[in-house]
Coordinates of C-alpha atoms in Angstrom, one line a residue:
M1 CA -9.3 23.5 -127.6
H2 CA -6.2 23.7 -125.3
A3 CA -2.8 23.9 -126.7
V4 CA 0.0 21.5 -125.7
E5 CA 2.5 23.4 -123.7
P6 CA 5.8 23.5 -125.5
G7 CA 9.1 23.1 -123.6
N8 CA 10.8 26.2 -122.2
R9 CA 13.3 27.5 -124.7
P10 CA 16.1 30.0 -124.0
P11 CA 15.7 33.4 -125.4
E12 CA 17.0 33.9 -128.9
D13 CA 18.0 37.0 -130.8
A14 CA 15.1 37.6 -133.2
A15 CA 17.3 39.0 -136.0
A16 CA 19.6 36.0 -135.9
S17 CA 16.9 33.4 -135.6
Q18 CA 14.6 34.7 -138.4
P19 CA 16.8 33.7 -141.4
R20 CA 17.4 30.3 -139.9
A21 CA 13.7 29.8 -139.3
L22 CA 12.8 30.9 -142.8
G23 CA 15.5 28.5 -144.3
S24 CA 14.1 25.6 -142.2
A25 CA 10.6 26.3 -143.3
A26 CA 11.6 26.6 -146.9
L27 CA 13.4 23.3 -146.7
V28 CA 10.4 21.5 -145.1
S29 CA 8.1 23.1 -147.7
V30 CA 10.2 21.8 -150.6
A31 CA 10.2 18.3 -149.1
F32 CA 6.5 18.4 -148.5
L33 CA 5.8 19.5 -152.1
G34 CA 8.2 16.8 -153.3
A35 CA 6.4 14.1 -151.4
N36 CA 3.1 15.2 -152.9
A37 CA 4.6 15.4 -156.3
L38 CA 5.6 11.7 -155.9
A39 CA 2.0 10.9 -155.0
Y40 CA 0.9 12.7 -158.1
V41 CA 3.4 10.7 -160.2
F42 CA 2.0 7.5 -158.7
T43 CA -1.6 8.5 -159.5
V44 CA -0.7 9.3 -163.1
L45 CA 1.2 6.0 -163.6
A46 CA -1.7 4.1 -162.0
A47 CA -4.2 5.8 -164.3
R48 CA -2.2 4.6 -167.3
L49 CA -1.6 1.1 -166.0
L50 CA -5.2 0.3 -164.8
A51 CA -8.5 0.3 -166.7
P52 CA -10.8 3.2 -165.8
A53 CA -13.0 1.2 -163.5
A54 CA -10.0 -0.3 -161.6
Y55 CA -8.4 3.1 -161.3
G56 CA -11.6 4.6 -160.0
E57 CA -11.5 1.9 -157.3
L58 CA -7.9 2.6 -156.4
A59 CA -8.4 6.4 -156.3
A60 CA -11.4 6.0 -154.0
L61 CA -9.4 3.8 -151.6
L62 CA -6.5 6.3 -151.6
G63 CA -9.0 8.9 -150.6
V64 CA -9.9 6.7 -147.6
V65 CA -6.2 6.3 -146.8
L66 CA -5.9 10.1 -146.6
V67 CA -8.8 10.2 -144.1
G68 CA -7.2 7.4 -142.1
S69 CA -3.9 9.4 -142.0
V70 CA -5.4 12.3 -140.0
P71 CA -4.9 10.7 -136.5
G72 CA -1.2 10.4 -137.4
T73 CA -1.2 14.1 -138.3
G74 CA -2.6 14.8 -134.8
V75 CA 0.3 12.8 -133.3
Q76 CA 2.8 14.8 -135.3
T77 CA 1.3 18.1 -134.2
T78 CA 1.3 17.1 -130.6
A79 CA 4.9 15.9 -130.8
A80 CA 6.1 19.1 -132.4
L81 CA 4.3 21.3 -129.8
L82 CA 5.4 19.2 -126.8
L83 CA 9.1 19.2 -127.8
G84 CA 9.0 22.9 -128.7
G85 CA 12.0 23.1 -130.9
R86 CA 14.5 21.1 -128.8
D87 CA 15.5 17.5 -128.1
G88 CA 13.2 15.9 -125.6
D89 CA 14.3 13.5 -122.8
R90 CA 13.9 9.8 -123.3
R91 CA 10.7 9.7 -121.3
T92 CA 9.0 12.3 -123.4
T93 CA 10.0 10.9 -126.7
G94 CA 9.1 7.4 -125.5
R95 CA 5.6 8.5 -124.6
L96 CA 5.2 10.2 -128.0
H97 CA 6.5 7.1 -129.7
A98 CA 4.1 4.9 -127.8
T99 CA 1.3 7.3 -128.6
A100 CA 2.0 7.0 -132.3
L101 CA 2.1 3.2 -132.1
A102 CA -1.2 3.1 -130.1
V103 CA -2.9 5.5 -132.5
G104 CA -1.6 3.5 -135.5
L105 CA -2.9 0.2 -134.0
G106 CA -6.3 1.8 -133.2
V107 CA -6.7 3.2 -136.7
S108 CA -5.7 0.0 -138.4
A109 CA -8.1 -2.0 -136.2
V110 CA -11.0 0.3 -136.9
A111 CA -10.2 0.1 -140.7
L112 CA -10.2 -3.7 -140.5
A113 CA -13.6 -3.7 -138.8
L114 CA -14.9 -1.4 -141.5
V115 CA -13.8 -3.6 -144.5
P116 CA -17.3 -4.9 -145.2
V117 CA -18.6 -1.3 -145.2
L118 CA -15.9 -0.2 -147.6
V119 CA -16.7 -3.1 -149.9
A120 CA -20.4 -2.2 -150.0
L121 CA -20.1 1.6 -150.3
L122 CA -17.3 1.6 -152.9
H123 CA -18.6 -1.4 -154.8
L124 CA -15.3 -3.3 -154.5
P125 CA -15.1 -6.6 -156.3
T126 CA -13.2 -8.2 -153.4
A127 CA -12.2 -7.3 -149.9
G128 CA -8.4 -7.7 -150.6
A129 CA -7.7 -4.0 -151.4
A130 CA -9.6 -2.8 -148.3
V131 CA -7.7 -5.2 -146.0
W132 CA -4.4 -4.0 -147.4
L133 CA -5.6 -0.4 -146.9
A134 CA -6.2 -1.2 -143.2
L135 CA -2.7 -2.7 -142.8
L136 CA -1.1 0.3 -144.5
L137 CA -2.4 2.7 -141.9
L138 CA -0.3 1.2 -139.1
P139 CA 3.2 2.0 -140.5
Q140 CA 2.0 5.2 -142.1
T141 CA 0.8 6.5 -138.7
V142 CA 4.0 5.5 -136.9
A143 CA 6.2 7.1 -139.7
V144 CA 4.3 10.4 -139.3
G145 CA 4.8 10.2 -135.6
Y146 CA 8.6 10.1 -136.2
Q147 CA 8.2 13.1 -138.4
G148 CA 6.6 14.9 -135.5
L149 CA 9.6 14.0 -133.2
L150 CA 12.0 15.4 -135.7
Q151 CA 10.0 18.5 -136.3
G152 CA 9.6 19.1 -132.5
A153 CA 13.3 18.7 -132.0
G154 CA 14.1 21.2 -134.7
R155 CA 15.9 18.6 -136.9
F156 CA 14.5 19.9 -140.1
R157 CA 17.0 18.4 -142.5
R158 CA 16.2 14.9 -141.2
L159 CA 12.5 15.8 -141.3
A160 CA 12.9 16.8 -145.0
V161 CA 14.7 13.6 -145.9
L162 CA 12.2 11.4 -144.1
T163 CA 9.3 13.2 -145.7
V164 CA 10.7 12.6 -149.2
A165 CA 11.8 9.1 -148.4
F166 CA 8.3 8.2 -147.2
G167 CA 6.8 9.4 -150.4
A168 CA 9.4 7.6 -152.5
G169 CA 8.9 4.4 -150.5
K170 CA 5.2 4.4 -151.0
L171 CA 5.6 5.2 -154.7
T172 CA 8.2 2.5 -155.3
G173 CA 6.2 -0.1 -153.4
G174 CA 2.9 0.8 -155.0
L175 CA 4.3 0.8 -158.5
A176 CA 5.9 -2.6 -157.9
G177 CA 2.6 -3.9 -156.7
L178 CA 0.9 -2.6 -159.8
L179 CA 3.4 -4.1 -162.1
V180 CA 3.3 -7.5 -160.4
A181 CA -0.4 -7.9 -159.5
G182 CA -1.9 -5.4 -161.9
S183 CA -4.7 -4.5 -159.4
P184 CA -5.6 -2.0 -156.7
A185 CA -4.9 -4.7 -154.0
G186 CA -1.4 -5.2 -155.4
A187 CA -0.7 -1.5 -155.3
L188 CA -1.8 -1.1 -151.7
A189 CA 0.2 -4.2 -150.7
G190 CA 3.3 -2.7 -152.2
M191 CA 2.6 0.7 -150.5
T192 CA 2.3 -1.1 -147.2
A193 CA 5.7 -2.7 -147.6
G194 CA 7.2 0.6 -148.6
A195 CA 5.7 2.4 -145.7
A196 CA 6.9 -0.2 -143.3
L197 CA 10.5 0.1 -144.5
T198 CA 10.3 3.9 -144.3
A199 CA 8.9 3.7 -140.8
A200 CA 11.9 1.6 -139.7
G201 CA 14.2 4.2 -141.2
G202 CA 12.3 7.0 -139.4
W203 CA 12.8 5.2 -136.1
V204 CA 16.5 5.3 -136.6
A205 CA 16.4 9.0 -137.7
A206 CA 14.4 10.0 -134.7
G207 CA 17.0 8.5 -132.3
R208 CA 15.6 5.1 -131.7
P209 CA 13.0 6.1 -129.2
G210 CA 11.7 3.5 -126.8
L211 CA 8.2 3.0 -125.4
V212 CA 7.0 4.6 -122.2
R213 CA 3.7 4.5 -120.4
G214 CA 1.5 7.4 -119.5
L215 CA -0.2 8.2 -122.8
R216 CA -3.3 10.0 -121.5
R217 CA -2.2 13.6 -122.1
P218 CA -0.4 13.2 -125.5
L219 CA -3.2 10.9 -126.7
A220 CA -5.9 13.3 -125.8
A221 CA -4.0 16.2 -127.4
S222 CA -3.4 14.2 -130.6
L223 CA -7.1 13.3 -130.9
R224 CA -8.1 17.0 -130.4
A225 CA -5.7 18.1 -133.1
A226 CA -6.8 15.3 -135.5
G227 CA -10.5 16.2 -135.0
A228 CA -9.8 19.8 -136.1
L229 CA -8.2 18.6 -139.4
L230 CA -10.4 15.6 -140.3
G231 CA -13.2 17.7 -141.8
L232 CA -11.0 19.3 -144.4
V233 CA -9.5 16.0 -145.4
V234 CA -13.0 14.5 -145.8
L235 CA -14.1 17.5 -147.8
L236 CA -11.0 17.3 -150.0
N237 CA -11.8 13.7 -151.1
L238 CA -15.6 13.7 -150.7
D239 CA -16.5 14.4 -154.3
L240 CA -14.2 11.5 -155.4
L241 CA -15.9 9.1 -153.0
L242 CA -19.4 10.3 -154.1
A243 CA -18.4 9.8 -157.7
R244 CA -17.3 6.2 -157.0
H245 CA -20.5 5.5 -155.0
H246 CA -23.1 7.1 -157.4
L247 CA -21.6 7.1 -160.9
P248 CA -20.8 4.1 -163.2
G249 CA -17.3 2.7 -163.0
A250 CA -16.0 4.3 -166.2
A251 CA -17.4 7.7 -165.2
S252 CA -15.9 7.5 -161.7
G253 CA -12.6 6.7 -163.3
E254 CA -12.8 9.8 -165.5
Y255 CA -13.7 11.9 -162.4
A256 CA -10.8 10.4 -160.5
V257 CA -8.4 11.5 -163.3
A258 CA -9.9 15.0 -163.4
S259 CA -9.6 15.2 -159.6
I260 CA -5.8 15.0 -160.1
V261 CA -6.0 18.5 -161.4
A262 CA -7.8 19.6 -158.2
K263 CA -5.1 17.9 -156.1
V264 CA -2.3 19.7 -158.0
A265 CA -4.0 23.0 -157.5
F266 CA -4.3 22.2 -153.8
W267 CA -0.7 21.0 -153.4
L268 CA 1.1 23.7 -155.3
P269 CA 0.7 26.5 -152.8
Q270 CA 1.2 24.3 -149.7
G271 CA 4.6 25.7 -149.1
I272 CA 3.0 29.1 -148.4
G273 CA 1.0 27.7 -145.5
V274 CA 3.9 25.6 -144.1
V275 CA 6.1 28.7 -143.9
L276 CA 3.4 30.9 -142.3
L277 CA 2.0 28.4 -139.8
P278 CA 4.2 29.6 -136.9
R279 CA 3.2 33.2 -137.5
L280 CA -0.5 32.2 -137.7
A281 CA -0.3 31.1 -134.1
D282 CA 0.2 34.7 -133.0
A283 CA -2.9 36.9 -133.2
A284 CA -1.0 40.0 -134.4
G285 CA 1.0 38.0 -136.9
R286 CA -2.1 36.1 -138.1
H287 CA -3.9 39.3 -138.9
R288 CA -0.9 40.8 -140.6
V289 CA 0.2 37.9 -142.8
L290 CA -2.9 35.9 -143.5
P291 CA -4.4 38.4 -146.2
S292 CA -1.2 38.3 -148.2
A293 CA -1.0 34.5 -147.8
L294 CA -4.5 34.1 -149.1
G295 CA -3.7 36.4 -152.0
A296 CA -0.6 34.4 -152.9
V297 CA -2.5 31.1 -152.9
A298 CA -5.3 32.7 -155.0
A299 CA -2.7 33.9 -157.5
V300 CA -1.1 30.5 -157.9
G301 CA -4.5 28.9 -158.3
A302 CA -5.7 31.5 -160.8
L303 CA -2.6 30.8 -163.0
L304 CA -3.2 27.1 -162.9
T305 CA -6.9 27.5 -163.6
A306 CA -6.2 29.7 -166.6
G307 CA -3.6 27.3 -167.9
T308 CA -6.0 24.3 -167.6
A309 CA -8.7 26.3 -169.4
A310 CA -6.2 27.1 -172.2
L311 CA -5.5 23.4 -172.7
G312 CA -9.2 22.8 -173.1
G313 CA -10.1 19.2 -174.0
A314 CA -6.4 18.2 -174.1
A315 CA -6.0 18.6 -170.3
L316 CA -7.4 15.2 -169.2
P317 CA -5.7 13.1 -171.9
L318 CA -2.4 14.8 -170.9
V319 CA -2.9 13.6 -167.3
G320 CA -4.5 10.1 -167.7
G321 CA -4.1 9.2 -171.4
A322 CA -6.3 9.0 -174.4
A323 CA -9.0 7.0 -172.6
Y324 CA -10.0 10.1 -170.6
G325 CA -11.7 13.4 -171.4
A326 CA -14.6 12.4 -173.5
A327 CA -17.3 13.1 -170.9
L328 CA -15.8 16.3 -169.3
G329 CA -14.4 17.8 -172.5
S330 CA -12.9 21.2 -171.8
A331 CA -14.4 21.5 -168.2
A332 CA -11.2 20.4 -166.5
W333 CA -10.5 24.0 -165.4
L334 CA -13.4 23.6 -162.9
F335 CA -11.3 21.1 -161.0
A336 CA -8.3 23.5 -160.9
A337 CA -10.7 26.2 -159.4
L338 CA -12.0 23.6 -156.9
G339 CA -8.4 22.8 -155.7
T340 CA -7.7 26.5 -155.3
L341 CA -10.7 27.1 -153.2
L342 CA -9.9 24.2 -151.0
A343 CA -6.3 25.5 -150.5
L344 CA -7.8 28.8 -149.4
A345 CA -10.2 27.0 -147.1
Q346 CA -7.2 25.2 -145.6
L347 CA -5.4 28.4 -144.7
L348 CA -8.5 29.8 -143.1
L349 CA -9.0 26.6 -141.1
F350 CA -5.4 26.8 -139.9
S351 CA -6.0 30.3 -138.8
G352 CA -9.2 29.2 -136.9
I353 CA -7.3 26.3 -135.2
A354 CA -4.5 28.6 -134.2
A355 CA -7.1 31.0 -132.6
A356 CA -8.9 28.1 -130.8
D357 CA -12.0 28.9 -132.9
R358 CA -14.0 25.6 -132.8
L359 CA -16.6 27.1 -135.2
A360 CA -13.9 27.0 -138.0
G361 CA -13.9 23.2 -137.9
A362 CA -17.6 23.0 -137.5
A363 CA -18.0 25.1 -140.7
V364 CA -15.9 22.6 -142.7
W365 CA -18.0 19.7 -141.4
A366 CA -21.2 21.6 -142.3
A367 CA -19.8 22.1 -145.8
A368 CA -19.1 18.4 -146.2
A369 CA -22.7 17.6 -145.0
L370 CA -24.1 20.0 -147.5
E371 CA -22.1 18.5 -150.4
V372 CA -23.3 15.0 -149.5
A373 CA -27.0 16.2 -149.2
V374 CA -26.9 17.9 -152.6
A375 CA -25.1 15.1 -154.4
T376 CA -27.4 12.5 -152.9
G377 CA -30.5 14.5 -153.9
L378 CA -29.2 14.9 -157.4
A379 CA -28.5 11.1 -157.6
A380 CA -32.0 10.3 -156.3
T381 CA -33.6 12.4 -159.1
G382 CA -31.2 11.0 -161.8
R383 CA -29.5 14.4 -162.4
L384 CA -26.1 13.6 -160.9
T385 CA -23.4 13.8 -163.7
L386 CA -19.7 14.5 -163.8
L387 CA -20.4 18.2 -164.3
S388 CA -23.2 18.5 -161.7
L389 CA -21.0 16.8 -159.1
V390 CA -17.9 19.0 -159.6
A391 CA -20.3 22.0 -159.7
T392 CA -21.7 20.9 -156.3
A393 CA -18.2 20.6 -154.8
L394 CA -17.1 23.9 -156.3
I395 CA -20.1 25.8 -154.9
T396 CA -19.7 24.2 -151.5
A397 CA -16.0 25.2 -151.4
L398 CA -16.9 28.7 -152.4
L399 CA -19.4 29.0 -149.6
L400 CA -16.9 27.7 -147.1
V401 CA -14.2 30.2 -148.2
G402 CA -16.8 33.0 -148.0
V403 CA -17.8 32.0 -144.5
G404 CA -14.1 31.9 -143.5
L405 CA -13.4 35.3 -144.9
L406 CA -16.4 36.7 -143.1
R407 CA -15.3 35.2 -139.8
L408 CA -11.7 36.5 -140.4
R409 CA -13.1 40.0 -140.9
R410 CA -15.1 39.8 -137.7
A411 CA -12.1 38.4 -135.8
R412 CA -9.9 41.4 -136.9
A413 CA -12.4 43.7 -135.4
V414 CA -12.3 42.0 -132.0
P415 CA -9.0 42.3 -129.9
A416 CA -7.6 38.8 -129.4
V417 CA -6.6 37.9 -125.8
T418 CA -4.7 34.7 -126.6
A419 CA -4.3 32.1 -129.3
G420 CA -4.9 28.9 -127.5
G421 CA -5.3 26.6 -130.4
V422 CA -3.1 23.8 -131.8
V423 CA -1.2 24.8 -134.8
P424 CA -1.2 22.0 -137.4
A425 CA 2.0 20.4 -138.5
P426 CA 2.7 19.9 -142.2
R427 CA 1.2 16.6 -143.5
A428 CA 3.3 14.2 -145.4

């Protein structure tokens, strides 16, 4: 994988620039965590407003939205690397803007074509929610492209504001849709409206970029970056989709509420990765800081897992209400452990992408294939339950982290020549 060449930047005094870089990274990290906290608030409110079967439908569709957002993350990454920390000329920003719009239109068109497939796989009662999902992906992709323009130009305050505003817009719109329509389709329609309004604000914040032809290079770079990240997003939401496909509606709803615990464990340490990503692009810095970063993520996850275990059977009712927790009982801590392992796997994948290690992405896809194969086999023999599904996801994530640590150890023993990978940008 070839990196997108950043713009030439004047030399800076390292001692002077380091505090500013750390402050900017911390600001973006807080905004990123805030946006994900808003998403968590929405999932909790949706769990309380919808019946378990309807909430299971919405949670599965939101998992598909996350998968569909990966191409936008690729555009964000490309924009950040092309601009290289300074304002780009109108031609460059116009090409990146056109790339974001082209990718958004493409992703939305593909999602519309796949509506019948989603209806069949996720056992949706109607196609309405799947159609709104496809429409949501267009403004969401464009908004993430604007975040990349701000990040690449070094406008971190505007990036932080837009990141939080995007989360707030989707939360407000989705909640309004739930209150008005009382259905997953209504929630996704409201989220589409909120994302469209935020995208308009992002266009203004990014300097009102125009549209310029010549998309071949930024489009190819965006797709390469997206391909490296898609496997992890699939793995992060795969067990939820498998639960919706194989388990009864009420059981998939309970699994969806329990998966909120996994998402919290995954989101909480995200700031660590955001702050360290620039240093992971350098081989020497990667080998120096990655072990401590992994240790910090593991420590945060261990605390959350222990706290969830201490709550026992009260954990799921605390998240989703009294209707949840009967089937899983005190096993919610397994989901906290799963989220922690996936957060560790993400850091290891970031390191592999930064080092242009294509096998790092292949390992994530192999883990996803293994999880599907085991879960499908258990379902075929009638042994797939809530506990066996989360155990399958947990063991798969543990194997992935083990393989990543082994590859990291071997990489430390081999002198690195260059880090030619694409460093991922933070996801909103």
